[in-house]
Amino acid sequence: QLPTGLYKKILVILHDSVLPYMNEPTLMMDFLTVAYGIGGAISLLALNGLFILIHQHNLEYPDFYKKLYSLLDPSIYHVKYRARFFHLTDLFLSSSHLPAYLVAAFIKRLSRLALTAPPEALLMIIPFICNLFRRHPACRVLVHRPGGPADMSEDPYVMEEEEPSKSRALESSLWEIQSLQNHYHPDVAKAAAVLNQSLSEMEDDISGLLELSAYELFDKEVKKKAVDVPLEFEQVRGLFGKKNDIFAEHFSLD
C-alpha cells in the first residue's frame, strides 16, 4: 500500500516517463490494475498506463468497462484531471464493436450527471454524447423514441446499478438533454438543441473543449459586444413613471 499522494505522483508520469523506457512494461500490469481499482482520482490517473498496456501489450481486463462506468460520479465534471479522463474515455468508447447496451449506459449516466454540471463541462460533454450517437447508431433510440419522455410514467434507467447491462438504459429516453435545452447559459441551450435535428456524419472535434475553464467562458462573455436593448416603452414621467400620478404633477425627472 502506498500513500495517496505518492500514488498520484507516480501515475501522473508513469505513462510517458516510465513505461516507454521499460524492457518489459507488462511488469506494471498488477500495479496499474490495483491502482485502477482504488477509485477516485487514482483510478482516473491509472487509465493512461492501462491504455498503453491494453493497446500495445495485449492486457486483458474483463471488467474494464464496468469499472470505467463506476468512475462516473458527480465529481467527474469538477476534478482536475477531467480533460485527461474524457480524452481516454473517448478512445475507449470509439470501437464500433462495443454492444449498444454498454454505450447507452454511458450516454445515460453522463447525461444524468450533466444535470448538475457547470456550463464549461456541459459544452464539452454534449458534443461528446453526440459523437457516441454517430459511432453507435443503435443508441439513437434514446433520442428518437416515439413519444419520448411524454409517454413514460417514470424513467426505467437504474442509476444506482453498477452493471451497465442491467441498467436498462436502452429502454429509457434522453430527457436530461432535453432539459438542458432550457439551461440558463445560452451556449449550453444551443448545444443541447442540436439533438433536435439530424446529426451530421462528421464527428465534432472536442479536443479544444476538454480543458475549457469557467474563467475562459466568463472572459468570452465579457468580451462580447453589448447590444442596446430598450427597457422602457414609454417615457418616464414623474418619480414613479405612472400616468395620472399625483407625483407627476408636482415633480419631474431631468
Coordinates of N, CA and C in Angstrom, one line a residue:
Q1 N 0.8 -1.2 0.0 CA 0.0 0.0 0.0 C 0.9 1.3 0.0
L2 N 0.6 2.2 -0.9 CA 1.3 3.4 -1.0 C 0.4 4.6 -0.5
P3 N 1.0 5.6 0.0 CA 0.2 6.8 0.3 C -0.5 7.4 -0.9
T4 N -1.6 8.0 -0.7 CA -2.4 8.5 -1.9 C -1.6 9.5 -2.7
G5 N -0.9 10.4 -2.0 CA -0.1 11.4 -2.7 C 1.0 10.8 -3.6
L6 N 1.6 9.7 -3.1 CA 2.7 9.0 -3.8 C 2.1 8.3 -5.1
Y7 N 0.9 7.7 -4.9 CA 0.2 7.1 -6.0 C 0.0 8.1 -7.1
K8 N -0.5 9.3 -6.8 CA -0.8 10.3 -7.8 C 0.5 10.8 -8.5
K9 N 1.6 11.0 -7.7 CA 2.8 11.4 -8.3 C 3.4 10.4 -9.3
I10 N 3.2 9.1 -9.0 CA 3.7 8.1 -9.8 C 2.9 8.0 -11.1
L11 N 1.6 7.9 -10.9 CA 0.7 7.7 -12.0 C 0.6 8.8 -13.0
V12 N 0.9 10.1 -12.6 CA 0.9 11.2 -13.5 C 2.0 11.1 -14.5
I13 N 3.1 10.5 -14.2 CA 4.3 10.5 -15.1 C 4.5 9.1 -15.6
L14 N 3.8 8.1 -15.1 CA 4.1 6.7 -15.5 C 4.0 6.4 -17.0
H15 N 3.0 6.9 -17.6 CA 2.7 6.5 -19.0 C 3.7 7.1 -20.0
D16 N 4.3 8.3 -19.7 CA 5.2 8.9 -20.7 C 6.6 8.9 -20.2
S17 N 6.9 8.8 -18.9 CA 8.3 8.9 -18.4 C 8.8 7.6 -17.9
V18 N 8.0 6.5 -17.8 CA 8.5 5.2 -17.2 C 8.2 4.1 -18.2
L19 N 7.0 3.9 -18.6 CA 6.6 2.7 -19.4 C 7.4 2.7 -20.7
P20 N 7.6 3.8 -21.5 CA 8.3 3.7 -22.7 C 9.8 3.3 -22.6
Y21 N 10.3 3.4 -21.4 CA 11.7 3.1 -21.2 C 12.0 1.7 -20.5
M22 N 10.9 1.0 -20.3 CA 11.0 -0.3 -19.6 C 11.1 -1.4 -20.7
N23 N 12.0 -2.4 -20.4 CA 12.1 -3.5 -21.3 C 10.9 -4.4 -21.3
E24 N 10.2 -4.5 -20.2 CA 9.0 -5.3 -20.0 C 7.9 -4.4 -19.3
P25 N 7.2 -3.6 -20.1 CA 6.2 -2.8 -19.4 C 5.1 -3.6 -18.8
T26 N 4.9 -4.9 -19.3 CA 3.9 -5.7 -18.7 C 4.1 -6.0 -17.2
L27 N 5.3 -5.7 -16.7 CA 5.5 -5.9 -15.3 C 4.7 -5.0 -14.4
M28 N 4.2 -3.9 -15.1 CA 3.4 -2.9 -14.3 C 1.9 -3.3 -14.3
M29 N 1.5 -4.4 -14.9 CA 0.1 -4.8 -15.0 C -0.6 -4.8 -13.6
D30 N 0.0 -5.5 -12.7 CA -0.6 -5.7 -11.4 C -0.7 -4.4 -10.7
F31 N 0.4 -3.6 -10.7 CA 0.3 -2.3 -10.1 C -0.8 -1.4 -10.6
L32 N -0.9 -1.4 -12.0 CA -1.9 -0.5 -12.6 C -3.3 -1.0 -12.3
T33 N -3.5 -2.3 -12.4 CA -4.9 -2.8 -12.2 C -5.3 -2.6 -10.7
V34 N -4.4 -2.7 -9.8 CA -4.7 -2.4 -8.4 C -5.0 -1.0 -8.2
A35 N -4.2 -0.1 -8.8 CA -4.5 1.4 -8.7 C -5.8 1.7 -9.4
Y36 N -6.2 1.0 -10.4 CA -7.4 1.3 -11.1 C -8.6 0.9 -10.3
G37 N -8.4 0.0 -9.4 CA -9.5 -0.5 -8.5 C -9.7 0.3 -7.2
I38 N -8.7 1.3 -7.0 CA -8.8 2.0 -5.7 C -10.0 3.0 -5.8
G39 N -10.2 3.6 -6.9 CA -11.3 4.6 -7.0 C -10.8 6.0 -7.0
G40 N -11.7 6.9 -7.3 CA -11.4 8.4 -7.3 C -10.4 8.8 -8.3
A41 N -9.6 9.8 -7.9 CA -8.6 10.4 -8.8 C -7.5 9.4 -9.1
I42 N -7.2 8.4 -8.2 CA -6.1 7.5 -8.5 C -6.6 6.6 -9.7
S43 N -7.8 6.2 -9.7 CA -8.3 5.4 -10.8 C -8.2 6.1 -12.1
L44 N -8.6 7.4 -12.1 CA -8.5 8.2 -13.3 C -7.1 8.3 -13.9
L45 N -6.2 8.5 -12.9 CA -4.8 8.6 -13.4 C -4.2 7.3 -13.9
A46 N -4.7 6.2 -13.4 CA -4.2 4.9 -13.8 C -4.7 4.5 -15.2
L47 N -5.7 5.3 -15.7 CA -6.2 5.0 -17.1 C -5.2 5.1 -18.1
N48 N -4.3 6.1 -18.0 CA -3.2 6.3 -19.0 C -2.3 5.1 -19.2
G49 N -1.8 4.6 -18.1 CA -1.0 3.4 -18.1 C -1.7 2.2 -18.6
L50 N -2.9 2.0 -18.2 CA -3.7 0.9 -18.6 C -4.0 0.9 -20.1
F51 N -4.2 2.1 -20.6 CA -4.5 2.3 -22.0 C -3.3 1.8 -22.9
I52 N -2.1 2.1 -22.4 CA -0.9 1.7 -23.1 C -0.8 0.2 -23.1
L53 N -1.0 -0.4 -21.9 CA -0.9 -1.9 -21.8 C -1.9 -2.6 -22.6
I54 N -3.1 -2.1 -22.6 CA -4.2 -2.7 -23.4 C -4.0 -2.5 -24.9
H55 N -3.6 -1.4 -25.3 CA -3.5 -1.0 -26.7 C -2.2 -1.6 -27.3
Q56 N -1.1 -1.6 -26.6 CA 0.2 -2.1 -27.1 C 0.7 -3.4 -26.6
H57 N 0.2 -3.9 -25.5 CA 0.8 -5.1 -24.9 C -0.3 -6.1 -24.6
N58 N -1.4 -6.0 -25.2 CA -2.5 -7.1 -25.1 C -2.9 -7.4 -23.7
L59 N -3.0 -6.4 -22.8 CA -3.5 -6.7 -21.5 C -5.0 -6.9 -21.6
E60 N -5.5 -8.0 -20.9 CA -6.9 -8.3 -20.9 C -7.5 -7.9 -19.5
Y61 N -8.5 -7.1 -19.5 CA -9.1 -6.7 -18.2 C -10.6 -6.9 -18.4
P62 N -11.1 -8.0 -18.0 CA -12.5 -8.4 -18.3 C -13.6 -7.4 -17.8
D63 N -13.3 -6.8 -16.6 CA -14.3 -5.8 -16.0 C -13.9 -4.4 -16.2
F64 N -13.1 -4.1 -17.3 CA -12.6 -2.8 -17.5 C -13.7 -1.8 -17.7
Y65 N -14.7 -2.1 -18.5 CA -15.7 -1.1 -18.8 C -16.7 -1.0 -17.6
K66 N -16.9 -2.0 -16.9 CA -17.7 -2.0 -15.7 C -17.1 -1.0 -14.7
K67 N -15.7 -1.1 -14.5 CA -15.0 -0.2 -13.6 C -15.1 1.2 -14.1
L68 N -14.9 1.4 -15.5 CA -14.9 2.7 -16.0 C -16.3 3.4 -15.8
Y69 N -17.3 2.6 -16.0 CA -18.7 3.1 -15.8 C -18.9 3.5 -14.3
S70 N -18.3 2.8 -13.4 CA -18.5 3.1 -12.0 C -17.7 4.4 -11.6
L71 N -16.7 4.8 -12.4 CA -16.0 6.0 -12.1 C -16.8 7.3 -12.4
L72 N -17.9 7.1 -13.1 CA -18.7 8.2 -13.5 C -19.6 8.6 -12.3
D73 N -19.2 9.7 -11.6 CA -20.0 10.2 -10.5 C -20.0 11.7 -10.6
P74 N -20.8 12.4 -9.8 CA -20.9 13.9 -9.9 C -19.6 14.6 -9.9
S75 N -18.6 14.1 -9.3 CA -17.3 14.8 -9.2 C -16.5 14.8 -10.5
I76 N -16.9 13.9 -11.5 CA -16.1 13.7 -12.7 C -16.1 15.0 -13.5
Y77 N -17.1 15.9 -13.4 CA -17.1 17.2 -14.1 C -16.3 18.3 -13.4
H78 N -15.8 18.0 -12.2 CA -15.1 19.0 -11.4 C -13.7 18.7 -11.2
V79 N -13.2 17.5 -11.4 CA -11.9 17.1 -11.0 C -10.8 17.8 -11.8
K80 N -9.6 17.9 -11.3 CA -8.5 18.5 -12.0 C -8.1 17.7 -13.3
Y81 N -8.3 16.4 -13.2 CA -7.9 15.5 -14.3 C -9.1 15.2 -15.3
R82 N -10.0 16.1 -15.4 CA -11.2 15.9 -16.2 C -10.8 15.8 -17.7
A83 N -9.9 16.6 -18.2 CA -9.6 16.6 -19.6 C -8.9 15.2 -20.0
R84 N -8.0 14.8 -19.1 CA -7.3 13.5 -19.4 C -8.3 12.3 -19.4
F85 N -9.3 12.4 -18.4 CA -10.2 11.3 -18.3 C -11.1 11.2 -19.5
F86 N -11.7 12.3 -19.9 CA -12.6 12.3 -21.1 C -11.9 12.0 -22.4
H87 N -10.6 12.4 -22.5 CA -9.8 12.1 -23.7 C -9.7 10.6 -23.8
L88 N -9.4 9.9 -22.7 CA -9.2 8.5 -22.7 C -10.5 7.7 -22.9
T89 N -11.6 8.2 -22.2 CA -12.9 7.6 -22.3 C -13.4 7.7 -23.7
D90 N -13.1 8.8 -24.4 CA -13.4 8.9 -25.8 C -12.8 7.8 -26.7
L91 N -11.5 7.5 -26.3 CA -10.8 6.5 -27.1 C -11.4 5.1 -26.8
F92 N -11.7 4.9 -25.5 CA -12.2 3.5 -25.1 C -13.6 3.3 -25.7
L93 N -14.3 4.3 -25.9 CA -15.7 4.2 -26.5 C -15.7 4.4 -28.0
S94 N -14.6 4.4 -28.6 CA -14.5 4.6 -30.1 C -14.7 3.4 -30.9
S95 N -14.6 2.2 -30.3 CA -14.7 0.9 -31.0 C -16.1 0.7 -31.5
S96 N -16.3 0.3 -32.7 CA -17.7 0.1 -33.2 C -18.2 -1.3 -32.8
H97 N -17.3 -2.1 -32.1 CA -17.7 -3.5 -31.7 C -18.3 -3.5 -30.3
L98 N -18.4 -2.3 -29.7 CA -19.0 -2.3 -28.3 C -20.5 -2.6 -28.4
P99 N -21.1 -3.3 -27.5 CA -22.5 -3.5 -27.5 C -23.3 -2.2 -27.3
A100 N -24.5 -2.2 -27.9 CA -25.3 -0.9 -27.8 C -25.7 -0.7 -26.3
Y101 N -26.0 -1.7 -25.5 CA -26.4 -1.5 -24.2 C -25.3 -0.8 -23.3
L102 N -24.1 -1.1 -23.6 CA -23.0 -0.6 -22.9 C -22.8 0.9 -23.2
V103 N -22.8 1.3 -24.5 CA -22.7 2.7 -24.9 C -23.9 3.5 -24.4
A104 N -25.1 2.9 -24.5 CA -26.3 3.6 -24.0 C -26.2 3.9 -22.5
A105 N -25.6 2.9 -21.7 CA -25.5 3.1 -20.3 C -24.6 4.3 -20.0
F106 N -23.5 4.4 -20.8 CA -22.5 5.5 -20.6 C -23.2 6.9 -21.0
I107 N -24.0 6.9 -22.1 CA -24.7 8.1 -22.5 C -25.7 8.5 -21.4
K108 N -26.5 7.6 -20.9 CA -27.5 7.9 -19.9 C -26.8 8.4 -18.6
R109 N -25.8 7.8 -18.2 CA -25.1 8.2 -16.9 C -24.5 9.6 -17.1
L110 N -23.8 9.8 -18.2 CA -23.2 11.1 -18.4 C -24.3 12.2 -18.5
S111 N -25.4 11.9 -19.1 CA -26.5 12.8 -19.3 C -27.1 13.1 -17.9
R112 N -27.3 12.1 -17.1 CA -27.9 12.3 -15.8 C -27.0 13.2 -14.9
L113 N -25.7 12.9 -14.9 CA -24.8 13.7 -14.2 C -24.6 15.1 -14.7
A114 N -24.9 15.3 -16.0 CA -24.8 16.6 -16.6 C -25.8 17.6 -16.0
L115 N -26.9 17.1 -15.4 CA -27.9 18.0 -14.8 C -27.4 18.9 -13.7
T116 N -26.3 18.5 -13.1 CA -25.7 19.3 -12.0 C -24.3 19.8 -12.4
A117 N -23.9 19.7 -13.7 CA -22.5 20.0 -14.1 C -22.4 21.5 -14.4
P118 N -21.3 22.1 -14.3 CA -21.1 23.5 -14.6 C -21.1 23.7 -16.2
P119 N -21.4 24.9 -16.6 CA -21.5 25.2 -18.1 C -20.3 24.8 -18.9
E120 N -19.1 25.0 -18.4 CA -17.9 24.7 -19.1 C -17.8 23.2 -19.4
A121 N -18.2 22.3 -18.4 CA -18.2 20.9 -18.6 C -19.3 20.5 -19.6
L122 N -20.5 21.2 -19.5 CA -21.6 20.8 -20.4 C -21.3 21.1 -21.9
L123 N -20.5 22.2 -22.1 CA -20.1 22.5 -23.5 C -19.2 21.5 -24.1
M124 N -18.6 20.7 -23.2 CA -17.7 19.6 -23.7 C -18.5 18.3 -23.8
I125 N -19.4 18.0 -22.8 CA -20.0 16.7 -22.7 C -21.1 16.5 -23.8
I126 N -21.8 17.6 -24.1 CA -22.9 17.4 -25.1 C -22.3 17.0 -26.5
P127 N -21.3 17.6 -27.0 CA -20.7 17.1 -28.3 C -20.1 15.7 -28.1
F128 N -19.6 15.4 -26.9 CA -19.1 14.1 -26.6 C -20.2 13.0 -26.8
I129 N -21.4 13.3 -26.2 CA -22.5 12.4 -26.4 C -23.0 12.3 -27.8
C130 N -23.0 13.4 -28.5 CA -23.3 13.4 -30.0 C -22.4 12.5 -30.8
N131 N -21.1 12.6 -30.4 CA -20.2 11.7 -31.1 C -20.5 10.2 -30.9
L132 N -20.9 9.9 -29.6 CA -21.2 8.5 -29.3 C -22.4 8.0 -30.2
F133 N -23.4 8.9 -30.4 CA -24.5 8.6 -31.2 C -24.1 8.4 -32.7
R134 N -23.1 9.2 -33.1 CA -22.7 9.0 -34.5 C -21.9 7.6 -34.7
R135 N -21.2 7.2 -33.7 CA -20.5 5.9 -33.8 C -21.4 4.7 -33.6
H136 N -22.4 4.9 -32.8 CA -23.3 3.8 -32.4 C -24.7 4.1 -32.7
P137 N -25.1 4.0 -34.0 CA -26.5 4.4 -34.4 C -27.6 3.7 -33.7
A138 N -27.3 2.5 -33.1 CA -28.3 1.7 -32.4 C -28.8 2.4 -31.2
C139 N -28.0 3.4 -30.6 CA -28.3 4.1 -29.4 C -29.2 5.3 -29.7
R140 N -29.5 5.6 -31.0 CA -30.3 6.8 -31.3 C -31.7 6.6 -30.8
V141 N -32.1 5.4 -30.5 CA -33.5 5.2 -30.0 C -33.7 6.0 -28.7
L142 N -32.6 6.4 -28.0 CA -32.7 7.2 -26.8 C -33.3 8.6 -27.1
V143 N -33.0 9.1 -28.3 CA -33.4 10.4 -28.8 C -34.7 10.3 -29.6
H144 N -34.8 9.3 -30.4 CA -35.9 9.3 -31.4 C -37.0 8.2 -30.9
R145 N -37.1 7.9 -29.7 CA -38.1 7.0 -29.2 C -39.5 7.7 -29.4
P146 N -40.4 7.0 -30.0 CA -41.8 7.5 -30.3 C -42.4 8.0 -29.0
G147 N -42.8 9.3 -29.0 CA -43.4 9.9 -27.8 C -42.5 10.5 -26.9
G148 N -41.2 9.9 -26.8 CA -40.2 10.4 -26.0 C -40.6 10.4 -24.5
P149 N -40.1 11.3 -23.7 CA -40.4 11.3 -22.2 C -41.8 11.4 -21.9
A150 N -42.6 12.0 -22.8 CA -44.0 12.3 -22.5 C -44.8 11.0 -22.3
D151 N -44.4 9.9 -23.0 CA -45.1 8.6 -22.9 C -44.6 7.8 -21.7
M152 N -43.7 8.3 -20.9 CA -43.1 7.5 -19.9 C -43.5 8.0 -18.5
S153 N -44.2 7.1 -17.7 CA -44.6 7.5 -16.4 C -43.4 7.7 -15.5
E154 N -42.3 6.9 -15.7 CA -41.1 7.1 -15.0 C -39.9 6.6 -15.8
D155 N -38.7 7.0 -15.5 CA -37.6 6.6 -16.3 C -37.1 5.2 -15.9
P156 N -37.1 4.3 -16.8 CA -36.7 2.9 -16.4 C -35.2 2.7 -16.1
Y157 N -34.4 3.7 -16.5 CA -33.0 3.6 -16.2 C -32.7 3.6 -14.7
V158 N -31.8 2.6 -14.3 CA -31.4 2.5 -12.9 C -30.1 3.1 -12.7
M159 N -30.0 4.3 -12.2 CA -28.8 5.0 -12.0 C -27.8 4.3 -11.0
E160 N -28.4 3.6 -10.0 CA -27.6 3.0 -8.9 C -27.0 1.7 -9.3
E161 N -27.4 1.1 -10.5 CA -26.9 -0.2 -10.9 C -25.5 -0.1 -11.4
E162 N -24.6 -0.9 -10.8 CA -23.2 -0.9 -11.2 C -22.9 -1.6 -12.4
E163 N -23.7 -2.6 -12.8 CA -23.5 -3.4 -14.0 C -24.2 -2.7 -15.2
P164 N -23.5 -2.2 -16.2 CA -24.2 -1.5 -17.3 C -25.2 -2.3 -18.0
S165 N -25.1 -3.6 -18.1 CA -26.0 -4.5 -18.8 C -27.4 -4.5 -18.1
K166 N -27.4 -4.2 -16.8 CA -28.6 -4.3 -16.0 C -29.2 -2.9 -15.7
S167 N -28.6 -1.9 -16.3 CA -29.1 -0.5 -16.0 C -30.4 -0.1 -16.8
R168 N -30.8 -0.9 -17.8 CA -32.0 -0.7 -18.6 C -31.9 0.7 -19.4
A169 N -30.7 1.1 -19.7 CA -30.5 2.4 -20.4 C -31.2 2.4 -21.8
L170 N -31.2 1.3 -22.5 CA -31.8 1.3 -23.9 C -33.3 1.4 -23.8
E171 N -33.9 1.2 -22.7 CA -35.3 1.3 -22.6 C -35.7 2.8 -22.2
S172 N -34.8 3.6 -22.0 CA -35.0 4.9 -21.5 C -35.1 6.0 -22.6
S173 N -35.2 7.2 -22.3 CA -35.2 8.3 -23.2 C -34.3 9.4 -22.7
L174 N -33.7 10.2 -23.6 CA -32.7 11.2 -23.1 C -33.4 12.5 -22.8
W175 N -34.2 12.5 -21.7 CA -34.9 13.7 -21.3 C -34.0 14.7 -20.6
E176 N -32.8 14.2 -20.1 CA -31.9 15.1 -19.5 C -31.3 16.2 -20.4
I177 N -31.0 15.8 -21.7 CA -30.5 16.7 -22.6 C -31.6 17.7 -23.1
Q178 N -32.8 17.1 -23.1 CA -34.0 18.0 -23.4 C -34.2 19.1 -22.4
S179 N -33.9 18.7 -21.1 CA -34.0 19.7 -20.0 C -32.9 20.7 -20.1
L180 N -31.7 20.3 -20.6 CA -30.6 21.3 -20.8 C -30.9 22.3 -21.9
Q181 N -31.9 22.0 -22.7 CA -32.3 23.0 -23.8 C -32.9 24.3 -23.2
N182 N -33.2 24.2 -21.9 CA -33.7 25.4 -21.2 C -32.7 25.9 -20.2
H183 N -31.4 25.6 -20.4 CA -30.3 26.0 -19.5 C -30.2 27.5 -19.5
Y184 N -29.7 28.0 -18.3 CA -29.6 29.5 -18.2 C -28.5 30.0 -19.1
H185 N -27.5 29.2 -19.4 CA -26.4 29.7 -20.3 C -26.8 29.4 -21.7
P186 N -26.9 30.5 -22.6 CA -27.4 30.4 -23.9 C -26.5 29.4 -24.8
D187 N -25.2 29.3 -24.6 CA -24.4 28.4 -25.4 C -24.7 27.0 -25.1
V188 N -25.0 26.7 -23.8 CA -25.4 25.3 -23.4 C -26.7 24.9 -24.0
A189 N -27.7 25.8 -23.9 CA -29.0 25.6 -24.5 C -28.9 25.4 -26.0
K190 N -28.1 26.1 -26.7 CA -27.9 26.0 -28.1 C -27.2 24.6 -28.5
A191 N -26.2 24.2 -27.7 CA -25.5 23.0 -27.9 C -26.5 21.8 -27.7
A192 N -27.3 21.9 -26.7 CA -28.3 20.8 -26.4 C -29.4 20.7 -27.5
A193 N -29.7 21.8 -28.1 CA -30.7 21.8 -29.1 C -30.3 21.1 -30.4
V194 N -29.0 20.7 -30.5 CA -28.5 20.0 -31.7 C -29.2 18.7 -31.9
L195 N -29.5 18.0 -30.7 CA -30.1 16.7 -30.8 C -31.6 16.8 -31.3
N196 N -32.1 17.9 -31.5 CA -33.5 18.0 -32.1 C -33.4 17.9 -33.6
Q197 N -32.2 18.0 -34.1 CA -32.1 17.9 -35.6 C -31.3 16.6 -35.9
S198 N -31.2 16.2 -37.1 CA -30.5 15.0 -37.5 C -29.0 15.4 -37.5
L199 N -28.2 14.5 -36.8 CA -26.8 14.7 -36.6 C -26.0 14.5 -38.0
S200 N -25.0 15.3 -38.2 CA -24.2 15.2 -39.3 C -23.3 13.9 -39.2
E201 N -22.7 13.4 -40.3 CA -21.9 12.2 -40.2 C -20.6 12.5 -39.6
M202 N -20.0 13.7 -39.8 CA -18.7 14.0 -39.2 C -18.8 14.3 -37.7
E203 N -17.8 13.7 -37.0 CA -17.8 13.9 -35.5 C -17.3 15.3 -35.2
D204 N -17.8 15.8 -34.0 CA -17.3 17.1 -33.5 C -15.9 16.9 -32.9
D205 N -15.1 17.9 -33.1 CA -13.7 17.9 -32.5 C -13.9 18.4 -31.1
I206 N -13.7 17.6 -30.1 CA -13.8 18.0 -28.7 C -12.5 18.3 -28.1
S207 N -11.4 18.2 -28.8 CA -10.1 18.4 -28.2 C -9.9 19.8 -27.6
G208 N -10.5 20.8 -28.3 CA -10.4 22.2 -27.8 C -11.3 22.5 -26.6
L209 N -12.3 21.6 -26.3 CA -13.2 21.8 -25.3 C -12.9 21.1 -24.0
L210 N -12.0 20.1 -24.0 CA -11.6 19.3 -22.9 C -11.1 20.1 -21.7
E211 N -10.4 21.1 -22.0 CA -9.8 21.9 -20.9 C -10.4 23.3 -20.8
L212 N -11.6 23.4 -21.3 CA -12.4 24.7 -21.2 C -12.6 25.0 -19.7
S213 N -12.3 26.2 -19.3 CA -12.5 26.6 -17.9 C -13.6 27.6 -17.7
A214 N -14.0 27.8 -16.5 CA -15.0 28.8 -16.2 C -14.5 30.2 -16.5
Y215 N -13.2 30.4 -16.2 CA -12.6 31.7 -16.5 C -12.7 32.0 -18.0
E216 N -12.3 31.1 -18.9 CA -12.4 31.3 -20.3 C -13.8 31.6 -20.7
L217 N -14.8 30.9 -20.2 CA -16.2 31.1 -20.5 C -16.6 32.5 -20.1
F218 N -16.2 32.9 -18.9 CA -16.6 34.2 -18.4 C -15.9 35.3 -19.2
D219 N -14.6 35.1 -19.6 CA -13.9 36.1 -20.4 C -14.5 36.2 -21.7
K220 N -15.0 35.1 -22.3 CA -15.7 35.2 -23.6 C -16.9 36.0 -23.6
E221 N -17.7 35.9 -22.5 CA -18.9 36.6 -22.3 C -18.7 38.1 -22.1
V222 N -17.6 38.4 -21.4 CA -17.3 39.8 -21.1 C -16.9 40.5 -22.4
K223 N -16.2 39.8 -23.3 CA -15.7 40.5 -24.5 C -16.8 40.6 -25.6
K224 N -17.9 40.1 -25.3 CA -19.0 40.2 -26.3 C -19.4 41.7 -26.4
K225 N -19.8 42.1 -27.6 CA -20.2 43.5 -27.8 C -21.7 43.6 -27.2
A226 N -21.8 44.6 -26.4 CA -23.2 44.8 -25.8 C -24.1 45.3 -26.8
V227 N -25.3 44.9 -26.8 CA -26.4 45.3 -27.7 C -27.4 46.1 -26.8
D228 N -27.7 47.3 -27.4 CA -28.6 48.2 -26.6 C -30.0 47.6 -26.7
V229 N -30.6 47.3 -25.6 CA -32.0 46.8 -25.6 C -32.9 47.8 -24.9
P230 N -34.0 48.1 -25.6 CA -34.9 49.1 -25.0 C -35.6 48.5 -23.8
L231 N -35.6 49.2 -22.7 CA -36.2 48.6 -21.4 C -37.5 49.3 -21.1
E232 N -37.7 50.5 -21.7 CA -38.9 51.3 -21.4 C -39.6 51.6 -22.7
F233 N -40.9 51.3 -22.8 CA -41.7 51.6 -24.0 C -42.3 53.0 -23.9
E234 N -42.4 53.5 -22.7 CA -43.0 54.8 -22.5 C -42.0 55.7 -21.8
Q235 N -42.0 56.9 -22.2 CA -41.0 57.9 -21.5 C -41.4 58.0 -20.0
V236 N -40.4 58.0 -19.2 CA -40.7 58.2 -17.7 C -41.2 59.5 -17.4
R237 N -42.3 59.6 -16.6 CA -42.8 60.9 -16.2 C -43.0 60.8 -14.7
G238 N -42.5 61.8 -14.0 CA -42.6 61.8 -12.5 C -41.6 60.9 -11.9
L239 N -41.8 60.8 -10.6 CA -40.8 59.9 -9.8 C -41.0 58.5 -10.1
F240 N -42.3 58.0 -10.3 CA -42.6 56.6 -10.4 C -43.0 56.2 -11.8
G241 N -43.0 57.2 -12.7 CA -43.3 56.9 -14.1 C -44.7 56.5 -14.4
K242 N -45.7 56.8 -13.6 CA -47.0 56.4 -13.8 C -47.8 57.5 -14.4
K243 N -48.8 57.2 -15.3 CA -49.7 58.2 -15.8 C -50.7 58.6 -14.8
N244 N -51.1 59.9 -14.9 CA -52.1 60.4 -14.0 C -51.7 60.2 -12.5
D245 N -50.4 60.3 -12.3 CA -49.9 60.1 -10.9 C -49.7 61.5 -10.3
I246 N -50.1 61.6 -9.0 CA -50.0 62.9 -8.4 C -48.6 63.4 -8.3
F247 N -47.6 62.5 -8.2 CA -46.2 63.0 -8.2 C -45.8 63.6 -9.6
A248 N -46.4 63.1 -10.7 CA -46.1 63.6 -12.0 C -46.5 65.0 -12.2
E249 N -47.5 65.4 -11.4 CA -48.0 66.8 -11.5 C -47.0 67.8 -10.8
H250 N -46.3 67.3 -9.8 CA -45.5 68.3 -9.0 C -44.0 68.0 -9.1
F251 N -43.6 66.9 -9.6 CA -42.2 66.6 -9.7 C -41.9 66.0 -11.1
S252 N -40.7 66.2 -11.6 CA -40.2 65.7 -12.9 C -38.8 65.3 -12.7
L253 N -38.4 64.4 -13.6 CA -37.0 63.9 -13.7 C -36.3 64.6 -14.8
D254 N -35.1 65.3 -14.5 CA -34.3 65.9 -15.5 C -33.4 64.9 -16.2

